[in-house]
PDB file of C-alpha atoms and ligand atoms in Angstrom:
ATOM      1  CA  MET M  22     108.008  18.278 -98.002  1.00 95.00           C
ATOM      2  CA  TYR M  23     105.461  15.680 -96.759  1.00 97.00           C
ATOM      3  CA  LEU M  24     102.539  17.705 -98.084  1.00 96.00           C
ATOM      4  CA  VAL M  25     104.234  18.637-101.371  1.00 97.00           C
ATOM      5  CA  ALA M  26     105.371  15.089-102.219  1.00 97.00           C
ATOM      6  CA  GLY M  27     102.171  13.578-100.764  1.00 97.00           C
ATOM      7  CA  HIS M  28      99.841  15.767-102.808  1.00 97.00           C
ATOM      8  CA  GLY M  29     102.161  15.203-105.785  1.00 98.00           C
ATOM      9  CA  ILE M  30     101.126  11.558-105.447  1.00 98.00           C
ATOM     10  CA  THR M  31      97.432  12.001-104.600  1.00 98.00           C
ATOM     11  CA  VAL M  32      96.614  14.973-106.855  1.00 98.00           C
ATOM     12  CA  GLY M  33      99.232  14.379-109.574  1.00 98.00           C
ATOM     13  CA  TYR M  34     100.162  10.714-109.972  1.00 98.00           C
ATOM     14  CA  HIS M  35      96.773   9.421-108.815  1.00 98.00           C
ATOM     15  CA  ARG M  36      93.791  11.666-109.536  1.00 98.00           C
ATOM     16  CA  CYS M  37      95.278  13.468-112.560  1.00 98.00           C
ATOM     17  CA  PHE M  38      97.603  11.080-114.417  1.00 98.00           C
ATOM     18  CA  THR M  39      96.003   7.727-113.505  1.00 98.00           C
ATOM     19  CA  HIS M  40      92.332   8.684-113.586  1.00 98.00           C
ATOM     20  CA  GLY M  41      92.080  11.964-115.519  1.00 98.00           C
ATOM     21  CA  SER M  42      89.981  13.677-112.832  1.00 98.00           C
ATOM     22  CA  PHE M  43      91.024  17.063-114.219  1.00 98.00           C
ATOM     23  CA  LYS M  44      93.155  18.611-116.952  1.00 98.00           C
ATOM     24  CA  PRO M  45      96.174  20.632-115.736  1.00 98.00           C
ATOM     25  CA  ASN M  46      97.897  23.294-117.802  1.00 98.00           C
ATOM     26  CA  ARG M  47     101.418  22.441-118.944  1.00 98.00           C
ATOM     27  CA  PRO M  48     103.402  24.020-116.039  1.00 98.00           C
ATOM     28  CA  LEU M  49     101.067  22.433-113.477  1.00 98.00           C
ATOM     29  CA  LYS M  50     101.320  19.045-115.207  1.00 98.00           C
ATOM     30  CA  ILE M  51     105.127  19.145-115.034  1.00 98.00           C
ATOM     31  CA  ALA M  52     105.113  20.449-111.437  1.00 98.00           C
ATOM     32  CA  LEU M  53     102.712  17.698-110.290  1.00 98.00           C
ATOM     33  CA  ALA M  54     104.774  14.959-111.936  1.00 98.00           C
ATOM     34  CA  ALA M  55     107.954  16.359-110.335  1.00 98.00           C
ATOM     35  CA  ALA M  56     106.306  16.743-106.896  1.00 98.00           C
ATOM     36  CA  GLY M  57     105.008  13.149-107.065  1.00 98.00           C
ATOM     37  CA  SER M  58     108.486  11.915-108.023  1.00 98.00           C
ATOM     38  CA  MET M  59     109.805  13.462-104.806  1.00 97.00           C
ATOM     39  CA  ALA M  60     107.779  10.924-102.804  1.00 97.00           C
ATOM     40  CA  ILE M  61     110.303   8.388-104.162  1.00 96.00           C
ATOM     41  CA  GLU M  62     107.606   5.837-104.991  1.00 95.00           C
ATOM     42  CA  GLY M  63     108.955   5.311-108.494  1.00 95.00           C
ATOM     43  CA  PRO M  64     108.852   7.249-111.775  1.00 96.00           C
ATOM     44  CA  VAL M  65     105.443   8.536-112.847  1.00 97.00           C
ATOM     45  CA  LEU M  66     104.844   6.140-115.763  1.00 97.00           C
ATOM     46  CA  ARG M  67     105.559   3.025-113.718  1.00 95.00           C
ATOM     47  CA  TRP M  68     103.425   4.205-110.761  1.00 96.00           C
ATOM     48  CA  VAL M  69     100.477   4.999-113.000  1.00 97.00           C
ATOM     49  CA  ALA M  70     100.791   1.693-114.912  1.00 96.00           C
ATOM     50  CA  ASP M  71     100.744  -0.280-111.639  1.00 95.00           C
ATOM     51  CA  HIS M  72      97.778   1.678-110.332  1.00 96.00           C
ATOM     52  CA  ARG M  73      95.750   1.279-113.519  1.00 97.00           C
ATOM     53  CA  ARG M  74      96.384  -2.481-113.300  1.00 96.00           C
ATOM     54  CA  HIS M  75      95.204  -2.326-109.668  1.00 95.00           C
ATOM     55  CA  HIS M  76      91.868  -0.886-110.835  1.00 96.00           C
ATOM     56  CA  ALA M  77      91.575  -3.216-113.833  1.00 96.00           C
ATOM     57  CA  PHE M  78      91.812  -6.372-111.682  1.00 94.00           C
ATOM     58  CA  SER M  79      91.131  -5.070-108.152  1.00 92.00           C
ATOM     59  CA  ASP M  80      91.153  -7.935-105.645  1.00 91.00           C
ATOM     60  CA  ARG M  81      91.101 -10.499-108.468  1.00 92.00           C
ATOM     61  CA  LYS M  82      93.753 -12.533-110.282  1.00 90.00           C
ATOM     62  CA  GLY M  83      96.142 -10.186-112.093  1.00 90.00           C
ATOM     63  CA  GLU M  84      96.045  -7.446-109.458  1.00 90.00           C
ATOM     64  CA  PRO M  85      99.521  -6.311-108.360  1.00 91.00           C
ATOM     65  CA  HIS M  86      98.796  -5.869-104.649  1.00 91.00           C
ATOM     66  CA  SER M  87      95.574  -7.366-103.299  1.00 92.00           C
ATOM     67  CA  PRO M  88      95.604  -8.369 -99.599  1.00 94.00           C
ATOM     68  CA  TRP M  89      93.230 -11.230-100.533  1.00 93.00           C
ATOM     69  CA  ARG M  90      95.852 -12.876-102.775  1.00 92.00           C
ATOM     70  CA  TYR M  91      96.347 -15.892-100.504  1.00 93.00           C
ATOM     71  CA  GLY M  92      92.742 -16.511 -99.472  1.00 93.00           C
ATOM     72  CA  GLU M  93      90.124 -15.480 -96.927  1.00 90.00           C
ATOM     73  CA  SER M  94      91.286 -17.164 -93.716  1.00 95.00           C
ATOM     74  CA  VAL M  95      92.919 -15.031 -91.001  1.00 93.00           C
ATOM     75  CA  PRO M  96      96.468 -16.405 -91.596  1.00 95.00           C
ATOM     76  CA  ALA M  97      96.001 -15.953 -95.378  1.00 94.00           C
ATOM     77  CA  LEU M  98      94.793 -12.389 -94.897  1.00 93.00           C
ATOM     78  CA  LEU M  99      97.731 -11.552 -92.589  1.00 93.00           C
ATOM     79  CA  LYS M 100     100.130 -12.885 -95.214  1.00 95.00           C
ATOM     80  CA  GLY M 101      98.192 -10.993 -97.901  1.00 94.00           C
ATOM     81  CA  LEU M 102      98.397  -7.744 -95.924  1.00 93.00           C
ATOM     82  CA  GLY M 103     102.195  -8.064 -95.895  1.00 94.00           C
ATOM     83  CA  TRP M 104     102.150  -8.645 -99.648  1.00 90.00           C
ATOM     84  CA  ALA M 105      99.774  -5.709-100.322  1.00 90.00           C
ATOM     85  CA  HIS M 106     101.753  -3.379 -98.076  1.00 91.00           C
ATOM     86  CA  ILE M 107     105.304  -4.014 -99.228  1.00 90.00           C
ATOM     87  CA  GLY M 108     105.911  -7.507-100.704  1.00 89.00           C
ATOM     88  CA  TRP M 109     104.497  -6.701-104.148  1.00 90.00           C
ATOM     89  CA  LEU M 110     107.184  -4.030-104.669  1.00 89.00           C
ATOM     90  CA  PHE M 111     109.735  -6.843-105.055  1.00 88.00           C
ATOM     91  CA  ASP M 112     107.633  -8.780-107.577  1.00 86.00           C
ATOM     92  CA  VAL M 113     109.669  -9.558-110.690  1.00 80.00           C
ATOM     93  CA  GLU M 114     106.593  -9.169-112.876  1.00 82.00           C
ATOM     94  CA  GLN M 115     106.441  -5.580-114.152  1.00 87.00           C
ATOM     95  CA  THR M 116     103.318  -3.895-115.484  1.00 93.00           C
ATOM     96  CA  PRO M 117     103.769  -3.357-119.265  1.00 94.00           C
ATOM     97  CA  ARG M 118     103.784   0.399-119.821  1.00 95.00           C
ATOM     98  CA  ALA M 119     102.823   0.274-123.496  1.00 95.00           C
ATOM     99  CA  LYS M 120      99.605  -1.525-122.539  1.00 96.00           C
ATOM    100  CA  TYR M 121      98.592   0.557-119.509  1.00 97.00           C
ATOM    101  CA  VAL M 122      99.922   4.086-120.104  1.00 98.00           C
ATOM    102  CA  PRO M 123     100.027   4.701-123.897  1.00 98.00           C
ATOM    103  CA  ASP M 124      98.534   8.176-123.319  1.00 97.00           C
ATOM    104  CA  LEU M 125     101.334   9.184-120.921  1.00 98.00           C
ATOM    105  CA  LEU M 126     104.028   7.627-123.126  1.00 97.00           C
ATOM    106  CA  ALA M 127     102.795   9.905-125.917  1.00 98.00           C
ATOM    107  CA  ASP M 128     103.391  12.972-123.702  1.00 98.00           C
ATOM    108  CA  LYS M 129     106.930  14.300-124.169  1.00 98.00           C
ATOM    109  CA  ASP M 130     106.866  16.319-120.918  1.00 98.00           C
ATOM    110  CA  LEU M 131     105.891  13.307-118.811  1.00 98.00           C
ATOM    111  CA  ARG M 132     108.469  11.106-120.509  1.00 98.00           C
ATOM    112  CA  ARG M 133     111.110  13.698-119.585  1.00 98.00           C
ATOM    113  CA  VAL M 134     110.010  13.925-115.931  1.00 98.00           C
ATOM    114  CA  ASP M 135     109.914  10.123-115.840  1.00 98.00           C
ATOM    115  CA  ALA M 136     113.509   9.957-117.108  1.00 98.00           C
ATOM    116  CA  ALA M 137     114.566  12.642-114.598  1.00 98.00           C
ATOM    117  CA  PHE M 138     113.480  10.456-111.651  1.00 97.00           C
ATOM    118  CA  PRO M 139     117.036   9.814-110.332  1.00 98.00           C
ATOM    119  CA  ALA M 140     117.739  13.580-110.262  1.00 98.00           C
ATOM    120  CA  LEU M 141     114.394  14.327-108.564  1.00 98.00           C
ATOM    121  CA  LEU M 142     115.162  11.622-106.020  1.00 97.00           C
ATOM    122  CA  LEU M 143     118.377  13.469-105.111  1.00 97.00           C
ATOM    123  CA  VAL M 144     116.522  16.816-104.928  1.00 97.00           C
ATOM    124  CA  SER M 145     113.968  15.234-102.587  1.00 97.00           C
ATOM    125  CA  LEU M 146     116.665  13.734-100.358  1.00 97.00           C
ATOM    126  CA  LEU M 147     118.982  16.757-100.240  1.00 97.00           C
ATOM    127  CA  THR M 148     116.602  19.754-100.101  1.00 97.00           C
ATOM    128  CA  PRO M 149     115.845  19.410 -96.350  1.00 97.00           C
ATOM    129  CA  ALA M 150     119.558  19.050 -95.545  1.00 97.00           C
ATOM    130  CA  VAL M 151     120.502  22.125 -97.602  1.00 97.00           C
ATOM    131  CA  ILE M 152     117.761  24.240 -95.993  1.00 97.00           C
ATOM    132  CA  GLY M 153     118.600  22.979 -92.499  1.00 97.00           C
ATOM    133  CA  GLY M 154     122.314  23.507 -92.995  1.00 97.00           C
ATOM    134  CA  LEU M 155     121.914  27.058 -94.307  1.00 97.00           C
ATOM    135  CA  TRP M 156     119.298  27.943 -91.682  1.00 96.00           C
ATOM    136  CA  SER M 157     121.519  26.861 -88.773  1.00 96.00           C
ATOM    137  CA  MET M 158     124.867  27.348 -90.574  1.00 96.00           C
ATOM    138  CA  SER M 159     125.979  23.989 -89.172  1.00 97.00           C
ATOM    139  CA  TRP M 160     126.548  20.390 -90.290  1.00 97.00           C
ATOM    140  CA  GLN M 161     124.523  19.274 -87.295  1.00 97.00           C
ATOM    141  CA  GLY M 162     121.517  21.254 -88.561  1.00 96.00           C
ATOM    142  CA  ALA M 163     121.934  19.666 -91.986  1.00 97.00           C
ATOM    143  CA  ALA M 164     122.099  16.164 -90.463  1.00 97.00           C
ATOM    144  CA  SER M 165     119.061  16.793 -88.271  1.00 97.00           C
ATOM    145  CA  THR M 166     116.855  18.067 -91.127  1.00 97.00           C
ATOM    146  CA  PHE M 167     118.119  15.231 -93.359  1.00 97.00           C
ATOM    147  CA  PHE M 168     116.933  12.739 -90.733  1.00 98.00           C
ATOM    148  CA  TRP M 169     113.487  14.287 -90.137  1.00 97.00           C
ATOM    149  CA  GLY M 170     112.819  15.931 -93.507  1.00 97.00           C
ATOM    150  CA  SER M 171     114.157  13.131 -95.698  1.00 97.00           C
ATOM    151  CA  ILE M 172     114.411   9.750 -93.961  1.00 97.00           C
ATOM    152  CA  VAL M 173     111.417   9.999 -91.599  1.00 98.00           C
ATOM    153  CA  ARG M 174     109.274  11.986 -94.044  1.00 97.00           C
ATOM    154  CA  ILE M 175     109.824   9.546 -96.938  1.00 97.00           C
ATOM    155  CA  GLY M 176     109.426   6.482 -94.706  1.00 96.00           C
ATOM    156  CA  LEU M 177     106.160   7.784 -93.260  1.00 97.00           C
ATOM    157  CA  LEU M 178     104.748   8.706 -96.681  1.00 97.00           C
ATOM    158  CA  HIS M 179     105.672   5.286 -98.088  1.00 96.00           C
ATOM    159  CA  HIS M 180     103.817   3.505 -95.298  1.00 95.00           C
ATOM    160  CA  VAL M 181     100.805   5.801 -95.710  1.00 96.00           C
ATOM    161  CA  THR M 182     100.608   5.115 -99.472  1.00 95.00           C
ATOM    162  CA  TRP M 183     101.111   1.369 -98.982  1.00 95.00           C
ATOM    163  CA  SER M 184      98.407   1.352 -96.291  1.00 95.00           C
ATOM    164  CA  ILE M 185      95.861   2.423 -98.913  1.00 95.00           C
ATOM    165  CA  ASN M 186      96.704  -0.819-100.741  1.00 94.00           C
ATOM    166  CA  SER M 187      96.666  -2.984 -97.619  1.00 94.00           C
ATOM    167  CA  ILE M 188      94.377  -1.533 -94.905  1.00 95.00           C
ATOM    168  CA  CYS M 189      91.853   0.147 -97.242  1.00 96.00           C
ATOM    169  CA  HIS M 190      91.250  -3.148 -99.078  1.00 96.00           C
ATOM    170  CA  ALA M 191      90.846  -5.161 -95.866  1.00 95.00           C
ATOM    171  CA  ILE M 192      88.908  -3.227 -93.201  1.00 95.00           C
ATOM    172  CA  GLY M 193      86.532  -0.236 -93.084  1.00 96.00           C
ATOM    173  CA  ASN M 194      83.055   0.800 -94.260  1.00 95.00           C
ATOM    174  CA  ARG M 195      81.673  -0.064 -97.679  1.00 96.00           C
ATOM    175  CA  PRO M 196      78.709   2.268 -98.295  1.00 95.00           C
ATOM    176  CA  PHE M 197      79.211   2.206-102.077  1.00 96.00           C
ATOM    177  CA  ALA M 198      78.857  -0.641-104.559  1.00 93.00           C
ATOM    178  CA  ALA M 199      82.351  -1.407-105.847  1.00 92.00           C
ATOM    179  CA  ARG M 200      83.279  -4.740-107.451  1.00 90.00           C
ATOM    180  CA  ASP M 201      86.120  -5.296-104.957  1.00 94.00           C
ATOM    181  CA  ARG M 202      86.928  -5.128-101.221  1.00 95.00           C
ATOM    182  CA  SER M 203      87.847  -1.407-101.161  1.00 96.00           C
ATOM    183  CA  ALA M 204      86.689   0.391 -98.001  1.00 97.00           C
ATOM    184  CA  ASN M 205      86.472   3.850 -96.435  1.00 96.00           C
ATOM    185  CA  VAL M 206      88.779   4.210 -93.408  1.00 96.00           C
ATOM    186  CA  TRP M 207      87.892   7.503 -91.678  1.00 95.00           C
ATOM    187  CA  TRP M 208      90.713   7.597 -89.103  1.00 95.00           C
ATOM    188  CA  PHE M 209      93.291   7.430 -91.880  1.00 94.00           C
ATOM    189  CA  ALA M 210      91.938  10.376 -93.913  1.00 95.00           C
ATOM    190  CA  VAL M 211      94.106  13.310 -92.774  1.00 95.00           C
ATOM    191  CA  LEU M 212      97.427  11.452 -92.878  1.00 95.00           C
ATOM    192  CA  SER M 213      96.664   9.965 -96.328  1.00 96.00           C
ATOM    193  CA  MET M 214      95.666  13.357 -97.771  1.00 95.00           C
ATOM    194  CA  CYS M 215      92.166  11.946 -97.875  1.00 95.00           C
ATOM    195  CA  GLU M 216      92.766   8.983-100.186  1.00 97.00           C
ATOM    196  CA  SER M 217      91.372   6.631 -97.554  1.00 97.00           C
ATOM    197  CA  TRP M 218      87.790   7.258 -98.770  1.00 97.00           C
ATOM    198  CA  HIS M 219      88.818   4.365-100.932  1.00 97.00           C
ATOM    199  CA  ASN M 220      85.431   2.650-101.305  1.00 97.00           C
ATOM    200  CA  LEU M 221      83.994   5.721-103.053  1.00 96.00           C
ATOM    201  CA  HIS M 222      87.145   5.926-105.153  1.00 97.00           C
ATOM    202  CA  HIS M 223      86.702   2.397-106.515  1.00 96.00           C
ATOM    203  CA  ALA M 224      82.977   2.982-107.041  1.00 96.00           C
ATOM    204  CA  ASP M 225      83.699   6.175-109.042  1.00 96.00           C
ATOM    205  CA  PRO M 226      87.430   6.239-109.934  1.00 96.00           C
ATOM    206  CA  THR M 227      87.466   9.385-112.082  1.00 97.00           C
ATOM    207  CA  CYS M 228      85.783  11.575-109.441  1.00 97.00           C
ATOM    208  CA  ALA M 229      88.106  14.417-108.329  1.00 98.00           C
ATOM    209  CA  ARG M 230      86.713  14.319-104.773  1.00 97.00           C
ATOM    210  CA  GLN M 231      86.839  11.058-102.802  1.00 96.00           C
ATOM    211  CA  GLY M 232      85.421  12.303 -99.502  1.00 95.00           C
ATOM    212  CA  VAL M 233      81.978  13.056-100.943  1.00 94.00           C
ATOM    213  CA  ASP M 234      79.817  12.748 -97.833  1.00 93.00           C
ATOM    214  CA  ARG M 235      79.137  15.310 -95.133  1.00 91.00           C
ATOM    215  CA  GLY M 236      82.119  15.823 -92.815  1.00 92.00           C
ATOM    216  CA  GLN M 237      84.530  13.885 -95.029  1.00 94.00           C
ATOM    217  CA  LEU M 238      87.651  15.997 -95.405  1.00 92.00           C
ATOM    218  CA  ASP M 239      89.500  15.900 -98.716  1.00 96.00           C
ATOM    219  CA  SER M 240      92.636  18.060 -98.829  1.00 96.00           C
ATOM    220  CA  SER M 241      93.558  16.644-102.249  1.00 98.00           C
ATOM    221  CA  ALA M 242      90.183  17.731-103.683  1.00 98.00           C
ATOM    222  CA  ARG M 243      90.604  21.144-102.038  1.00 97.00           C
ATOM    223  CA  THR M 244      94.017  21.468-103.716  1.00 98.00           C
ATOM    224  CA  ILE M 245      92.425  20.668-107.103  1.00 98.00           C
ATOM    225  CA  TRP M 246      89.727  23.257-106.327  1.00 98.00           C
ATOM    226  CA  VAL M 247      92.438  25.908-105.726  1.00 98.00           C
ATOM    227  CA  PHE M 248      94.139  24.967-109.014  1.00 98.00           C
ATOM    228  CA  GLU M 249      90.778  25.338-110.782  1.00 98.00           C
ATOM    229  CA  LYS M 250      90.139  28.766-109.199  1.00 98.00           C
ATOM    230  CA  LEU M 251      93.632  29.910-110.230  1.00 98.00           C
ATOM    231  CA  GLY M 252      92.815  28.841-113.799  1.00 98.00           C
ATOM    232  CA  TRP M 253      95.557  26.183-113.826  1.00 98.00           C
ATOM    233  CA  ALA M 254      93.165  23.210-114.059  1.00 98.00           C
ATOM    234  CA  CYS M 255      89.991  22.660-116.083  1.00 98.00           C
ATOM    235  CA  ASP M 256      87.443  19.931-116.843  1.00 98.00           C
ATOM    236  CA  VAL M 257      87.414  18.906-113.177  1.00 98.00           C
ATOM    237  CA  ARG M 258      85.158  15.913-112.598  1.00 98.00           C
ATOM    238  CA  TRP M 259      83.417  17.062-109.424  1.00 97.00           C
ATOM    239  CA  PRO M 260      80.949  14.626-107.824  1.00 95.00           C
ATOM    240  CA  ARG M 261      77.378  14.814-109.084  1.00 92.00           C
ATOM    241  CA  LEU M 262      74.730  13.947-106.507  1.00 89.00           C
ATOM    242  CA  VAL M 263      72.622  11.748-108.804  1.00 91.00           C
ATOM    243  CA  ARG M 264      75.652   9.758-109.935  1.00 91.00           C
ATOM    244  CA  ILE M 265      77.015   9.319-106.387  1.00 92.00           C
ATOM    245  CA  ASP M 266      73.623   8.318-104.953  1.00 93.00           C
ATOM    246  CA  GLY M 267      73.241   5.782-107.746  1.00 93.00           C
ATOM    247  CA  LYS M 268      76.353   4.036-106.505  1.00 93.00           C
ATOM    248  CA  ARG M 269      75.219   3.634-102.873  1.00 94.00           C
ATOM    249  CA  ARG M 270      74.476   0.130-101.656  1.00 88.00           C
TER     250      ARG M 270
HETATM  251 ZN1   ZN P 315      92.388   0.335-104.315  1.00 81.53          ZN
HETATM  252 ZN1   ZN P 316      92.852   4.921-108.104  1.00 81.53          ZN
END
């Protein structure tokens, strides 16, 4: 459930719907939007609108979740990290969807998945409990899998996603020229399904692979590669050496 919902976010919500790193066929498009919804990070159109605004203003005025919002001093950064991690979710200002996601609003399938978010939320919460209950034929089994497969899994994935916004814009290596504070954080790669190569991502947002250097794992890119081999995805924007090297500091 962690990997399905997590890659629904990284491959679906992020690399496909926000940045157009590849074109999925219709069933894959719907499946990715539904899988991403099961991370319970909001309906697809709202998530994508917020993330496009993040790229449009990254670490500048107008950005929804920059850790540098309050300034550069240590106390200001600590306060900003709290804002970037979780505080911004309670901001009353909403990203206007008509301005940021007109392409997705024009897609009937995505509008339907977006509207089905409450139902997908229930599916995400209850699936582990149903499987655990049937597997063990006991209420205790259902309660146990609900705790680990729903509560812990969703909580962990939320903190991992939010850490990309907070940690990966505060500390780490910056080998690529991006116009913001985005950074690569190697020790966070596996858990974040390899979205923590975040400096490269801001330097080349539409690239389907974010871990472009030797030894940099990227399970999300590998998943896209499998979809391409199966014929479910096309027009994948794989990294080109000349383009990537041109973005190095
Ligand atoms: Zn970022
Ligand atoms: Zn992005």
